[in-house]
Amino acid sequence: MAGKAEVTVITYRGIFQEVEEALGMYSEGYRDQSALVVLDKGEVKELGVEDGQPVILENGFGKVVVTAKLSEDPHPGVAFMPSSPWSAQLASGEVGEDGILDLKRFRAQVSKANEAVTTIEEIGERIRAA
Amino acid sequence: MVSVMEIYQLLPKTNCKKCGLPTCMAFAVGLLGREKTIEDCTPLLEEAKYEKKLEGLRELLAPILSADATETGMIIHDEKCYGCGNCVVACPVNVANDPKGTAIGRGPVSGKAILMVEDGVVKCVNVDECRRFGPNKVLCSACIVTCPSKAIEFI
Amino acid sequence: MAFCTGCSLLCDDIEVDFQGGKIKKTMNLCRKGHAHYDSLGVDRLAPAVDGSSVGIDEAVSAAAEVLAGAENVLLFGWGNSTLAAQGAGVKLAKKLGCVIDDPSSYSQGLITEKILAGDFPTCTFDDVRNFADVSIYWGDDPSSSHPRHMSRFSYFPRGEKRQRGYEEDREAIVIDVRKSPTAQIAADGFFKILPGGDGEFMEALMATLGGKIPKVEDKKKMLNLGTKLRKAKFGVIFTGPGLAHSLGGDLAGFASLVGRLNELTRFSVIPSLSDYNSRGFNQTLFDKTGHVNGVSFKNGVDHGPEFGIAKYLDACDAVMVVGSDPAAVLPGTLAKKLAKVPMVAVNSFKNLTTDIAKVTVPTAVAGLEVGGSALRADGLRVEFDAFVESDYLPDVEVVERMMEAV
């Protein structure tokens, strides 16, 4: 039985993601570059998570399925994710006194997924849902 | 990066001299430097027992022999390139040849630049001007160390 | 020569061979800029009301109706608009007596405001190229976000006082939570910090600059950094989203550091802004109101976090989003709030925000299909021309037409 690991997710912008965004944010290319999370290989081994396979990321704000990329360099407890509509589903909706949002960093649980990567259309539907 | 030893391991190691060089090791160096071709080693081509080695050698040298590699052995991995122009601006040949363009961070203006960004990725032209070209080559690495994505290598 | 509005560097040395509606060849455009040019034919927005196609005139009148019929309107976006459209936007906000805001209200606005107000010294990118010997990239990865930043200005080019090349003449310092592509280039100049560790790093650096031993693991590296900064003749700090989000609203530590560095030598601050004309909007609003974002014109001029999009979504009953995609960027819970507000979306391209809009109004892509002007991230005004003809309306015309109609 695969379990869950708690990680701090840091978001970043990558050039290939920006390129794909310009060339169409409804494209597979954009999803491939955005719906992913870079995980510490050693840390997620026991969860049965494999490189290139889907994982669930969830917290009190939302849940998305993205592709796992396992990195050789250790960064225990920390995961990296392109800042995108996928990461936004997990970012805290709590607004600081100063109006600033913490879009760059949030806690999330990661586990092996038996479902497909969330599509941008699904995210759009969630946003529109009552 | 392909090493001489890797190439040597795939040669007949008989030092038969048919290629015109005294040893298989010298031939390996020649292959890596693109002064010799696989076809110069006739035993490797003609004798059935070397079939596996030949196959391995062709695979190993494919990137060196591909059209992507310039005469200096430079390979630009287009799929990794950001088109940032760091290499274009840092290249000492560009700085000397194109002082009012690439040297000050702009696109080339002199027609003498050897690296430039075309269609969003870097491209090498006038390769004979590169410091790595020819018998008096210098192992300059300005375009490699300035790259954010390891898109340039020399083989 | 053409211009690139793909990011806030506004590169002006671009050559484009455009034939039969397609880009044949470009010179000097980075990969991101090339994609920006290539995007001309992708996912273009069409005029629509409630999901049905309409003519552009009908879309503009429907948009004006949405805005005129509401009490608490929010005009949001503006980073991808020309200076003329931004100016018209502020006028429209005044006329409607409503709130106007941009993404800086929830990210980098406080730093930009301090720069515009003169609290942080600043300089132009050309000064950086000519004089800077120390470039600090803090929570900032220009290699990915502004690909030609280091080659055009901040690290690699030769300049007036920087004739010997980056190895001898310049230092690149990268402070980040991950080894970004920019950190890769900086090599030994990379300082890896823990998530949220920016404040701690500042304290350690302040201690070092004050002649104390810093409480960090690698004391030698920090002391070396202190020496480098002290010896700098012309230093620059490029502030990225990583720094802004880590500090939140508390800029006191950063302000002390900038102050201290300027007692010792000269250090400027330049923000790394993503949209091509973010700085233009901040400056335009600042010139009119003294604030860079989150302004309400309901009773004169009011400013505060309550007028930033993140909070004002609770109060507004109509929103117009111009050249932006908050539905894709805001946390899902806030994007849901946004989806419930009657919305007008003005944009060149489709995105998650235009998808949830009641009215969509397409515009020409500035710098490619229509000329205009913008402020580079360092504040320099850049005028650009169109290089291809287009039937789409310029953004300024859309905003002005709405102003007439409301």
PDB file of C-alpha atoms in Angstrom, chain A residues 22-120:
ATOM      1  CA  ALA A  22       2.753  31.476 -25.999  1.00  0.00           C
ATOM      2  CA  LEU A  23       2.134  28.724 -28.530  1.00  0.00           C
ATOM      3  CA  GLY A  24      -1.194  27.818 -26.943  1.00  0.00           C
ATOM      4  CA  MET A  25      -2.113  27.138 -23.322  1.00  0.00           C
ATOM      5  CA  TYR A  26      -4.659  24.502 -24.340  1.00  0.00           C
ATOM      6  CA  SER A  27      -1.952  22.422 -25.977  1.00  0.00           C
ATOM      7  CA  GLU A  28      -0.426  19.177 -24.812  1.00  0.00           C
ATOM      8  CA  GLY A  29       2.950  20.878 -24.944  1.00  0.00           C
ATOM      9  CA  TYR A  30       1.855  23.411 -22.348  1.00  0.00           C
ATOM     10  CA  ARG A  31       0.457  20.697 -20.124  1.00  0.00           C
ATOM     11  CA  ASP A  32       3.661  18.657 -20.411  1.00  0.00           C
ATOM     12  CA  GLN A  33       5.718  21.667 -19.328  1.00  0.00           C
ATOM     13  CA  SER A  34       3.346  22.837 -16.583  1.00  0.00           C
ATOM     14  CA  ALA A  35       1.582  19.882 -14.990  1.00  0.00           C
ATOM     15  CA  LEU A  36       4.656  18.425 -13.361  1.00  0.00           C
ATOM     16  CA  VAL A  37       6.414  18.272 -10.025  1.00  0.00           C
ATOM     17  CA  VAL A  38      10.103  17.688  -9.380  1.00  0.00           C
ATOM     18  CA  LEU A  39      10.481  15.306  -6.445  1.00  0.00           C
ATOM     19  CA  ASP A  40      13.458  14.063  -4.453  1.00  0.00           C
ATOM     20  CA  LYS A  41      14.081  10.592  -5.831  1.00  0.00           C
ATOM     21  CA  GLY A  42      15.120   9.065  -2.523  1.00  0.00           C
ATOM     22  CA  GLU A  43      12.210  10.561  -0.696  1.00  0.00           C
ATOM     23  CA  VAL A  44       9.393   9.228  -2.848  1.00  0.00           C
ATOM     24  CA  LYS A  45      10.877   5.819  -3.625  1.00  0.00           C
ATOM     25  CA  GLU A  46       8.858   4.102  -0.927  1.00  0.00           C
ATOM     26  CA  LEU A  47       5.646   5.700  -2.209  1.00  0.00           C
ATOM     27  CA  GLY A  48       6.054   3.683  -5.389  1.00  0.00           C
ATOM     28  CA  VAL A  49       6.319   6.900  -7.393  1.00  0.00           C
ATOM     29  CA  GLU A  50       8.240   6.533 -10.634  1.00  0.00           C
ATOM     30  CA  ASP A  51       9.773   9.074 -12.969  1.00  0.00           C
ATOM     31  CA  GLY A  52       7.306  10.177 -15.641  1.00  0.00           C
ATOM     32  CA  GLN A  53       4.341   8.643 -13.827  1.00  0.00           C
ATOM     33  CA  PRO A  54       1.335  10.598 -12.520  1.00  0.00           C
ATOM     34  CA  VAL A  55       1.148  11.670  -8.872  1.00  0.00           C
ATOM     35  CA  ILE A  56      -1.583  13.281  -6.820  1.00  0.00           C
ATOM     36  CA  LEU A  57      -0.769  16.580  -5.132  1.00  0.00           C
ATOM     37  CA  GLU A  58      -3.354  17.683  -2.612  1.00  0.00           C
ATOM     38  CA  ASN A  59      -3.933  19.964   0.313  1.00  0.00           C
ATOM     39  CA  GLY A  60      -6.792  21.842   1.965  1.00  0.00           C
ATOM     40  CA  PHE A  61      -7.118  24.100  -1.071  1.00  0.00           C
ATOM     41  CA  GLY A  62      -7.298  21.596  -3.884  1.00  0.00           C
ATOM     42  CA  LYS A  63      -6.054  18.534  -5.669  1.00  0.00           C
ATOM     43  CA  VAL A  64      -4.356  17.997  -9.019  1.00  0.00           C
ATOM     44  CA  VAL A  65      -2.734  15.096 -10.809  1.00  0.00           C
ATOM     45  CA  VAL A  66       0.601  15.965 -12.402  1.00  0.00           C
ATOM     46  CA  THR A  67       3.580  14.087 -13.807  1.00  0.00           C
ATOM     47  CA  ALA A  68       6.410  13.255 -11.407  1.00  0.00           C
ATOM     48  CA  LYS A  69       9.981  14.100 -12.383  1.00  0.00           C
ATOM     49  CA  LEU A  70      12.487  12.528 -10.042  1.00  0.00           C
ATOM     50  CA  SER A  71      15.694  14.439  -9.456  1.00  0.00           C
ATOM     51  CA  GLU A  72      19.004  12.878  -8.542  1.00  0.00           C
ATOM     52  CA  ASP A  73      20.120  15.879  -6.463  1.00  0.00           C
ATOM     53  CA  PRO A  74      18.614  15.485  -3.019  1.00  0.00           C
ATOM     54  CA  HIS A  75      16.208  18.160  -1.756  1.00  0.00           C
ATOM     55  CA  PRO A  76      14.343  16.387   1.037  1.00  0.00           C
ATOM     56  CA  GLY A  77      11.001  17.821   2.067  1.00  0.00           C
ATOM     57  CA  VAL A  78      10.970  20.211  -0.882  1.00  0.00           C
ATOM     58  CA  ALA A  79       9.384  19.789  -4.308  1.00  0.00           C
ATOM     59  CA  PHE A  80       9.544  22.150  -7.291  1.00  0.00           C
ATOM     60  CA  MET A  81       6.672  22.876  -9.611  1.00  0.00           C
ATOM     61  CA  PRO A  82       6.240  25.253 -12.548  1.00  0.00           C
ATOM     62  CA  SER A  83       3.956  28.082 -11.572  1.00  0.00           C
ATOM     63  CA  SER A  84       0.804  27.400 -13.589  1.00  0.00           C
ATOM     64  CA  PRO A  85      -2.947  26.837 -13.349  1.00  0.00           C
ATOM     65  CA  TRP A  86      -2.052  23.463 -11.805  1.00  0.00           C
ATOM     66  CA  SER A  87       0.041  24.935  -8.993  1.00  0.00           C
ATOM     67  CA  ALA A  88      -2.564  27.672  -8.495  1.00  0.00           C
ATOM     68  CA  GLN A  89      -5.139  25.038  -7.492  1.00  0.00           C
ATOM     69  CA  LEU A  90      -2.978  24.264  -4.457  1.00  0.00           C
ATOM     70  CA  ALA A  91      -1.877  27.789  -3.546  1.00  0.00           C
ATOM     71  CA  SER A  92      -3.355  29.313  -0.431  1.00  0.00           C
ATOM     72  CA  GLY A  93      -6.394  31.470  -1.043  1.00  0.00           C
ATOM     73  CA  GLU A  94      -5.729  33.297   2.203  1.00  0.00           C
ATOM     74  CA  VAL A  95      -4.826  36.879   1.544  1.00  0.00           C
ATOM     75  CA  GLY A  96      -2.235  38.533   3.778  1.00  0.00           C
ATOM     76  CA  GLU A  97      -3.017  41.846   5.485  1.00  0.00           C
ATOM     77  CA  ASP A  98      -0.950  43.565   2.853  1.00  0.00           C
ATOM     78  CA  GLY A  99      -2.869  41.906   0.012  1.00  0.00           C
ATOM     79  CA  ILE A 100       0.082  39.727  -1.010  1.00  0.00           C
ATOM     80  CA  LEU A 101      -0.566  36.123  -1.994  1.00  0.00           C
ATOM     81  CA  ASP A 102       1.816  33.300  -1.345  1.00  0.00           C
ATOM     82  CA  LEU A 103       1.818  31.839  -4.844  1.00  0.00           C
ATOM     83  CA  LYS A 104       5.400  30.627  -4.646  1.00  0.00           C
ATOM     84  CA  ARG A 105       5.219  28.232  -1.718  1.00  0.00           C
ATOM     85  CA  PHE A 106       2.690  25.850  -0.172  1.00  0.00           C
ATOM     86  CA  ARG A 107       2.520  22.533   1.642  1.00  0.00           C
ATOM     87  CA  ALA A 108       1.014  19.538  -0.144  1.00  0.00           C
ATOM     88  CA  GLN A 109       0.786  15.787   0.173  1.00  0.00           C
ATOM     89  CA  VAL A 110       2.116  13.685  -2.639  1.00  0.00           C
ATOM     90  CA  SER A 111       1.026  10.149  -3.474  1.00  0.00           C
ATOM     91  CA  LYS A 112       1.017   7.747  -6.405  1.00  0.00           C
ATOM     92  CA  ALA A 113      -1.889   8.337  -8.808  1.00  0.00           C
ATOM     93  CA  ASN A 114      -3.941   5.823 -10.707  1.00  0.00           C
ATOM     94  CA  GLU A 115      -5.590   8.506 -12.775  1.00  0.00           C
ATOM     95  CA  ALA A 116      -4.599  10.706 -15.685  1.00  0.00           C
ATOM     96  CA  VAL A 117      -2.931  14.100 -15.394  1.00  0.00           C
ATOM     97  CA  THR A 118      -5.462  16.884 -14.802  1.00  0.00           C
ATOM     98  CA  THR A 119      -6.229  18.777 -18.019  1.00  0.00           C
ATOM     99  CA  ILE A 120      -6.539  22.534 -18.338  1.00  0.00           C
TER     100      ILE A 120
END
